[in-house]
Amino acid sequence: MAVIGRETETALDMTRDRYGRTVRPDAAADIRAHRDRAAVEAYTTYLAPCADALLDTARRALDELPPARHLAGWRSVLDGLAASTAAIRRGLDQPTTPGPAGERAQHKALWPHLTAWADHGCIASHLADLDQAQHHKAPLTVEEQQMWTEMARAAQKRGELELTESWYAADGQPITLAYLVEDDASTVVALRGDPDASGWQVIGHYAHEYEAGQMLPAPVPPGVLRADASEFNRAEPAPEVSLQELIRNVVESQHAGDATNALLGATQRGHDAGPMVRLQELLETGAQFAGALETVQGRQIAARLAALGRQIEFLTREVEEAAEDLGATVAVLPPHRTPVPRLRPGPAVDTTPPTLPPRTSTTARHR
């Protein structure tokens, strides 16, 4: 589905103008119909024969997991996948109107259920694989855990605890791999908990990262920022004028009003928002993501990004006011700012080339 999605987006780009508006709707409809058919064929070939068994195995594994915040959400995902599986089966079993139009309608109706599997099937496959997953094989004793935790905290204060990778275990606890540097030697250690908060502990030390990955609890699928986001059901892109084009518009302007329009294009709000407004949205969304990490550093970074977003909002209003003041000048560029010809005029065909100056016989001085 990821390959189908990428190929579809590449093809749809050819049906849009430079602002992202669809200008060839018939071609776009054909591309989406081809996408729907390819998705149905992929599902029936690879997933349909084992979808029910996969969900049953996932449910059994879910029932055996220790209590955690994410389990209710996972159960809801499995219920949704089961409903999509049944809907796909019903859709494929029902007779369709003869001809390409009937097949298109059938495949289009199945697309939302197919993308449900593409977006969330990783949770079902992870649960189904839990029985074969490796778990922490070499827990430290209480004394060893305390000793390694104190060593790691001391290294963190020295700036010699290098974090490399992080994931969540099935019990909902974060695990972070780090290199603990001491006396010019480094050891891979695993931390449980937020490394920037109090209370984290070292739960293991290993010769290298591969060994750690084999012995530590397997990572679970990470969460999502927004529950309704889908890689395969994105909204039609809004018309957007690039910052480069706005700059070019100012360079090519001769009247103050033209330059004003370009500047106001950067601060335009609404569906076809300008680059400055989009930048503010990016910072605000980045702040939401950082806060959703639920870590000490994540909350600090979220506050920084939110503050930068407010600064961009203030700057946007300043640009709007300055642009309006520029337009109110009703001015034009003075005529002495003449253009420079890109092609210099050459000599006439019947003219005699200029006489070269006589060569001097003076010996050149060398330095």
XYZ file of C-alpha atoms in Angstrom:
367
model
C 0.000 0.000 0.000
C 2.886 2.363 0.649
C 4.195 1.725 -2.882
C 0.717 2.177 -4.334
C 0.314 5.426 -2.387
C 3.633 6.869 -3.567
C 2.976 5.975 -7.192
C -0.493 7.518 -6.974
C 0.764 10.795 -5.511
C 3.450 11.028 -8.193
C 0.855 10.505 -10.914
C -1.608 12.965 -9.341
C 1.084 15.655 -9.283
C 0.972 15.594 -13.083
C -2.718 16.576 -12.979
C -2.139 19.720 -10.881
C -0.921 23.196 -11.694
C 2.007 24.852 -9.962
C -0.260 25.979 -7.118
C -1.505 22.457 -6.370
C -4.946 22.827 -7.960
C -6.296 19.893 -9.952
C -6.621 21.031 -13.560
C -7.144 17.590 -15.149
C -9.994 16.100 -13.089
C -10.706 13.243 -15.523
C -7.096 12.090 -15.456
C -7.059 12.368 -11.643
C -10.199 10.214 -11.442
C -8.565 7.569 -13.665
C -5.468 7.559 -11.455
C -7.519 7.063 -8.312
C -9.504 4.277 -9.975
C -6.236 2.535 -10.854
C -5.115 3.005 -7.226
C -8.343 1.497 -5.869
C -8.065 -1.534 -8.156
C -4.405 -2.112 -7.238
C -5.266 -1.921 -3.532
C -8.077 -4.470 -3.890
C -5.765 -6.834 -5.767
C -3.046 -6.473 -3.118
C -5.531 -7.141 -0.302
C -7.096 -10.202 -1.923
C -3.663 -11.633 -2.765
C -1.764 -11.058 0.467
C -4.140 -10.328 3.348
C -7.591 -11.732 2.688
C -6.561 -15.404 3.194
C -5.183 -14.718 6.673
C -6.936 -11.564 7.946
C -9.326 -13.351 10.322
C -6.616 -15.623 11.721
C -4.317 -12.635 12.177
C -6.965 -10.751 14.150
C -7.765 -13.786 16.309
C -4.088 -14.250 17.185
C -3.737 -10.540 17.917
C -6.730 -10.580 20.268
C -5.336 -13.537 22.220
C -1.983 -11.796 22.603
C -3.706 -8.584 23.670
C -5.611 -10.391 26.411
C -2.329 -11.645 27.880
C -0.598 -8.266 28.080
C -0.211 -6.474 31.427
C -2.489 -3.454 31.952
C -1.343 -0.329 30.099
C -2.840 2.936 28.839
C -2.680 1.956 25.163
C -4.455 -1.398 25.355
C -7.986 0.021 25.105
C -6.988 1.927 21.966
C -5.424 -1.186 20.467
C -8.585 -3.174 21.171
C -10.592 -0.501 19.373
C -8.193 -0.708 16.419
C -8.658 -4.494 16.207
C -12.450 -4.037 16.299
C -12.180 -1.511 13.478
C -9.996 -3.829 11.403
C -12.456 -6.660 11.921
C -15.307 -4.427 10.752
C -13.288 -3.369 7.694
C -12.492 -7.006 6.906
C -16.180 -7.901 6.986
C -17.068 -4.859 4.856
C -14.450 -5.765 2.250
C -15.705 -9.356 2.131
C -19.307 -8.200 1.656
C -18.290 -5.699 -1.005
C -16.361 -8.266 -3.011
C -19.136 -10.878 -2.714
C -21.907 -8.563 -3.918
C -22.569 -8.511 -7.669
C -21.630 -5.245 -9.364
C -23.085 -3.401 -12.298
C -21.518 -4.823 -15.462
C -18.803 -2.707 -17.011
C -15.909 -0.539 -15.841
C -18.189 1.929 -14.044
C -19.550 -0.765 -11.731
C -16.076 -2.061 -10.905
C -14.876 1.476 -10.183
C -17.775 2.099 -7.829
C -17.116 -1.174 -6.007
C -13.404 -0.485 -5.563
C -13.997 3.132 -4.518
C -16.377 1.977 -1.772
C -13.743 -0.444 -0.477
C -10.888 2.097 -0.422
C -11.561 3.449 3.135
C -11.527 -0.112 4.536
C -8.358 -1.003 2.649
C -6.596 2.081 4.001
C -7.698 1.171 7.529
C -5.539 -1.936 7.186
C -2.721 0.059 5.616
C -2.767 2.640 8.409
C -3.314 0.366 11.425
C -2.469 -3.181 10.368
C 0.960 -2.861 11.990
C -0.704 -3.045 15.419
C -2.384 -6.350 14.569
C 0.791 -7.825 13.102
C 2.820 -6.694 16.131
C 0.415 -8.354 18.534
C 0.428 -11.525 16.454
C 4.226 -11.626 16.665
C 4.392 -11.158 20.440
C 4.597 -14.878 21.143
C 7.894 -15.037 19.256
C 9.270 -11.738 20.556
C 12.328 -11.721 22.760
C 12.021 -10.407 26.296
C 14.510 -9.154 28.839
C 16.622 -12.244 29.475
C 19.225 -10.918 31.878
C 17.675 -8.681 34.541
C 20.106 -7.031 36.896
C 20.086 -7.664 40.600
C 18.968 -4.828 42.826
C 22.577 -4.026 43.743
C 23.742 -4.120 40.096
C 20.843 -1.965 38.968
C 21.613 0.643 41.619
C 25.326 0.635 40.759
C 24.774 1.033 36.988
C 22.101 3.677 37.533
C 24.484 5.737 39.681
C 27.211 5.370 37.030
C 24.820 6.470 34.306
C 23.580 9.467 36.296
C 27.162 10.551 36.939
C 27.938 10.210 33.218
C 24.823 12.228 32.385
C 26.033 15.074 34.607
C 29.421 14.974 32.842
C 27.714 15.062 29.457
C 28.963 11.540 28.665
C 25.655 9.682 28.433
C 24.836 9.675 24.711
C 21.224 8.706 23.953
C 20.859 6.779 20.683
C 17.419 5.177 20.405
C 14.102 5.082 22.234
C 10.944 2.984 22.112
C 8.012 1.857 24.256
C 7.651 -1.641 25.654
C 4.351 -3.528 25.804
C 3.756 -2.361 29.390
C 3.800 1.269 28.219
C 7.175 2.129 29.746
C 9.777 3.941 27.622
C 13.143 2.278 27.047
C 16.159 4.265 25.847
C 19.512 2.972 24.657
C 22.567 5.066 25.477
C 26.333 4.917 25.341
C 27.843 5.345 28.806
C 31.356 6.746 28.395
C 33.811 6.221 31.246
C 37.619 6.165 31.179
C 37.722 6.339 27.354
C 35.507 3.234 27.126
C 31.828 3.101 26.195
C 29.143 0.623 27.203
C 25.640 0.286 25.818
C 23.102 0.649 28.608
C 19.313 0.499 28.586
C 17.308 2.997 30.623
C 13.699 2.623 31.714
C 11.810 5.882 32.147
C 12.287 9.449 30.934
C 16.060 10.161 30.892
C 15.414 13.849 31.637
C 13.166 13.218 34.637
C 13.921 11.798 38.033
C 13.323 8.122 38.682
C 14.793 6.503 35.575
C 16.872 3.370 36.062
C 19.371 1.281 34.148
C 17.853 -2.112 33.394
C 20.729 -3.675 31.481
C 24.187 -3.248 29.950
C 25.363 -4.836 26.717
C 28.384 -5.196 24.474
C 26.665 -3.548 21.511
C 23.283 -2.336 20.302
C 22.434 -5.570 18.466
C 22.776 -7.574 21.674
C 20.611 -5.026 23.481
C 17.922 -5.321 20.817
C 17.902 -9.093 21.162
C 17.595 -9.103 24.944
C 15.356 -6.126 25.694
C 11.540 -6.069 25.408
C 10.472 -5.599 21.792
C 9.268 -2.139 20.727
C 5.548 -1.636 20.221
C 4.168 0.474 17.341
C 4.481 4.168 18.242
C 1.434 6.369 18.615
C 0.051 9.083 16.345
C -0.255 12.816 16.879
C -3.835 12.967 15.601
C -6.103 9.943 15.790
C -7.877 10.723 12.502
C -4.711 11.258 10.422
C -4.206 8.883 7.482
C -1.277 8.628 5.111
C -3.621 7.305 2.416
C -6.603 9.671 2.806
C -5.025 13.102 2.705
C -7.124 16.120 1.846
C -6.737 17.755 -1.545
C -3.787 20.159 -1.274
C -4.765 23.785 -0.874
C -3.608 26.280 -3.538
C -0.243 27.623 -2.482
C 2.044 30.287 -3.905
C 5.682 29.568 -3.134
C 7.900 32.031 -1.311
C 10.248 32.043 -4.297
C 7.441 33.197 -6.571
C 6.464 35.985 -4.180
C 10.078 37.175 -4.096
C 10.190 37.103 -7.884
C 6.952 39.100 -8.018
C 8.536 41.825 -5.879
C 11.666 41.881 -8.051
C 9.542 42.246 -11.185
C 7.269 44.912 -9.681
C 7.458 48.531 -10.825
C 4.507 49.928 -8.872
C 4.232 49.912 -5.090
C 0.844 48.225 -5.356
C 2.358 45.197 -7.106
C 5.003 44.763 -4.402
C 2.282 45.190 -1.777
C 0.237 42.362 -3.274
C 3.250 40.060 -3.159
C 3.929 40.875 0.495
C 0.281 40.418 1.414
C 0.346 37.068 -0.393
C 2.833 35.864 2.218
C 0.489 36.848 5.058
C -2.781 35.710 3.517
C -4.940 33.566 5.783
C -7.597 30.954 5.175
C -7.722 27.994 2.806
C -5.000 29.326 0.501
C -2.822 30.708 3.291
C 0.529 32.316 2.546
C 3.977 31.030 3.588
C 4.175 33.067 6.802
C 0.840 31.723 8.012
C 1.863 28.190 7.028
C 5.098 28.619 8.975
C 3.111 29.570 12.046
C 0.918 26.487 11.579
C 4.048 24.345 11.266
C 5.462 25.696 14.517
C 2.169 25.211 16.335
C 1.887 21.632 15.051
C 5.506 20.992 16.016
C 4.704 22.262 19.507
C 1.761 19.862 19.705
C 4.016 16.987 18.657
C 6.729 17.861 21.174
C 4.156 18.127 23.953
C 2.587 14.807 22.955
C 5.921 13.073 23.625
C 5.089 13.509 27.341
C 8.738 13.922 28.308
C 10.486 16.696 30.201
C 12.418 17.860 27.148
C 9.353 17.467 24.950
C 7.365 19.864 27.130
C 10.241 22.354 27.159
C 10.597 22.239 23.384
C 6.827 22.548 23.004
C 6.914 25.770 24.994
C 9.757 27.103 22.822
C 7.954 26.282 19.574
C 4.698 27.776 20.860
C 6.560 30.986 21.740
C 8.130 31.069 18.265
C 4.681 30.612 16.762
C 3.438 33.656 18.674
C 6.428 35.629 17.413
C 5.623 34.626 13.827
C 2.028 35.744 14.397
C 3.272 39.146 15.604
C 5.702 39.365 12.671
C 2.925 38.473 10.234
C 0.795 41.370 11.481
C 3.796 43.708 11.189
C 4.392 42.599 7.597
C 0.718 43.158 6.782
C 0.843 46.692 8.171
C 4.092 47.505 6.385
C 2.711 46.120 3.104
C -0.437 48.208 3.405
C 1.659 51.294 4.140
C 3.766 50.543 1.063
C 0.636 50.305 -1.079
C -0.621 53.603 0.330
C 2.445 55.408 -1.042
C 1.027 55.054 -4.599
C 4.626 55.256 -5.807
C 6.548 53.845 -8.740
C 10.243 53.135 -9.212
C 12.168 56.152 -10.597
C 13.129 55.942 -14.269
C 16.866 56.218 -13.600
C 16.717 52.608 -12.382
C 17.144 51.451 -15.960
C 17.376 47.781 -16.917
C 20.663 46.292 -18.057
C 20.437 44.556 -21.447
C 21.178 40.880 -21.124
C 22.678 40.756 -24.614
C 25.212 43.469 -25.426
C 24.984 44.838 -29.006
C 27.896 43.579 -31.126
C 29.742 45.572 -33.840
C 28.066 46.064 -37.203
C 28.990 43.539 -39.897
C 30.701 46.108 -42.187
C 32.690 47.927 -39.504
C 36.451 47.679 -39.183
C 37.620 46.145 -35.931
C 39.468 48.557 -33.647
C 43.250 48.774 -33.984
C 45.086 46.944 -31.233
C 47.567 49.012 -29.169
C 51.271 48.408 -30.029
C 52.982 45.743 -27.969
C 55.545 47.072 -25.550
C 59.044 45.615 -25.443
C 59.454 46.386 -21.768
C 60.401 43.297 -19.794
C 57.655 42.278 -17.447
C 58.452 42.528 -13.787
C 57.981 39.408 -11.709
C 57.049 39.346 -8.081
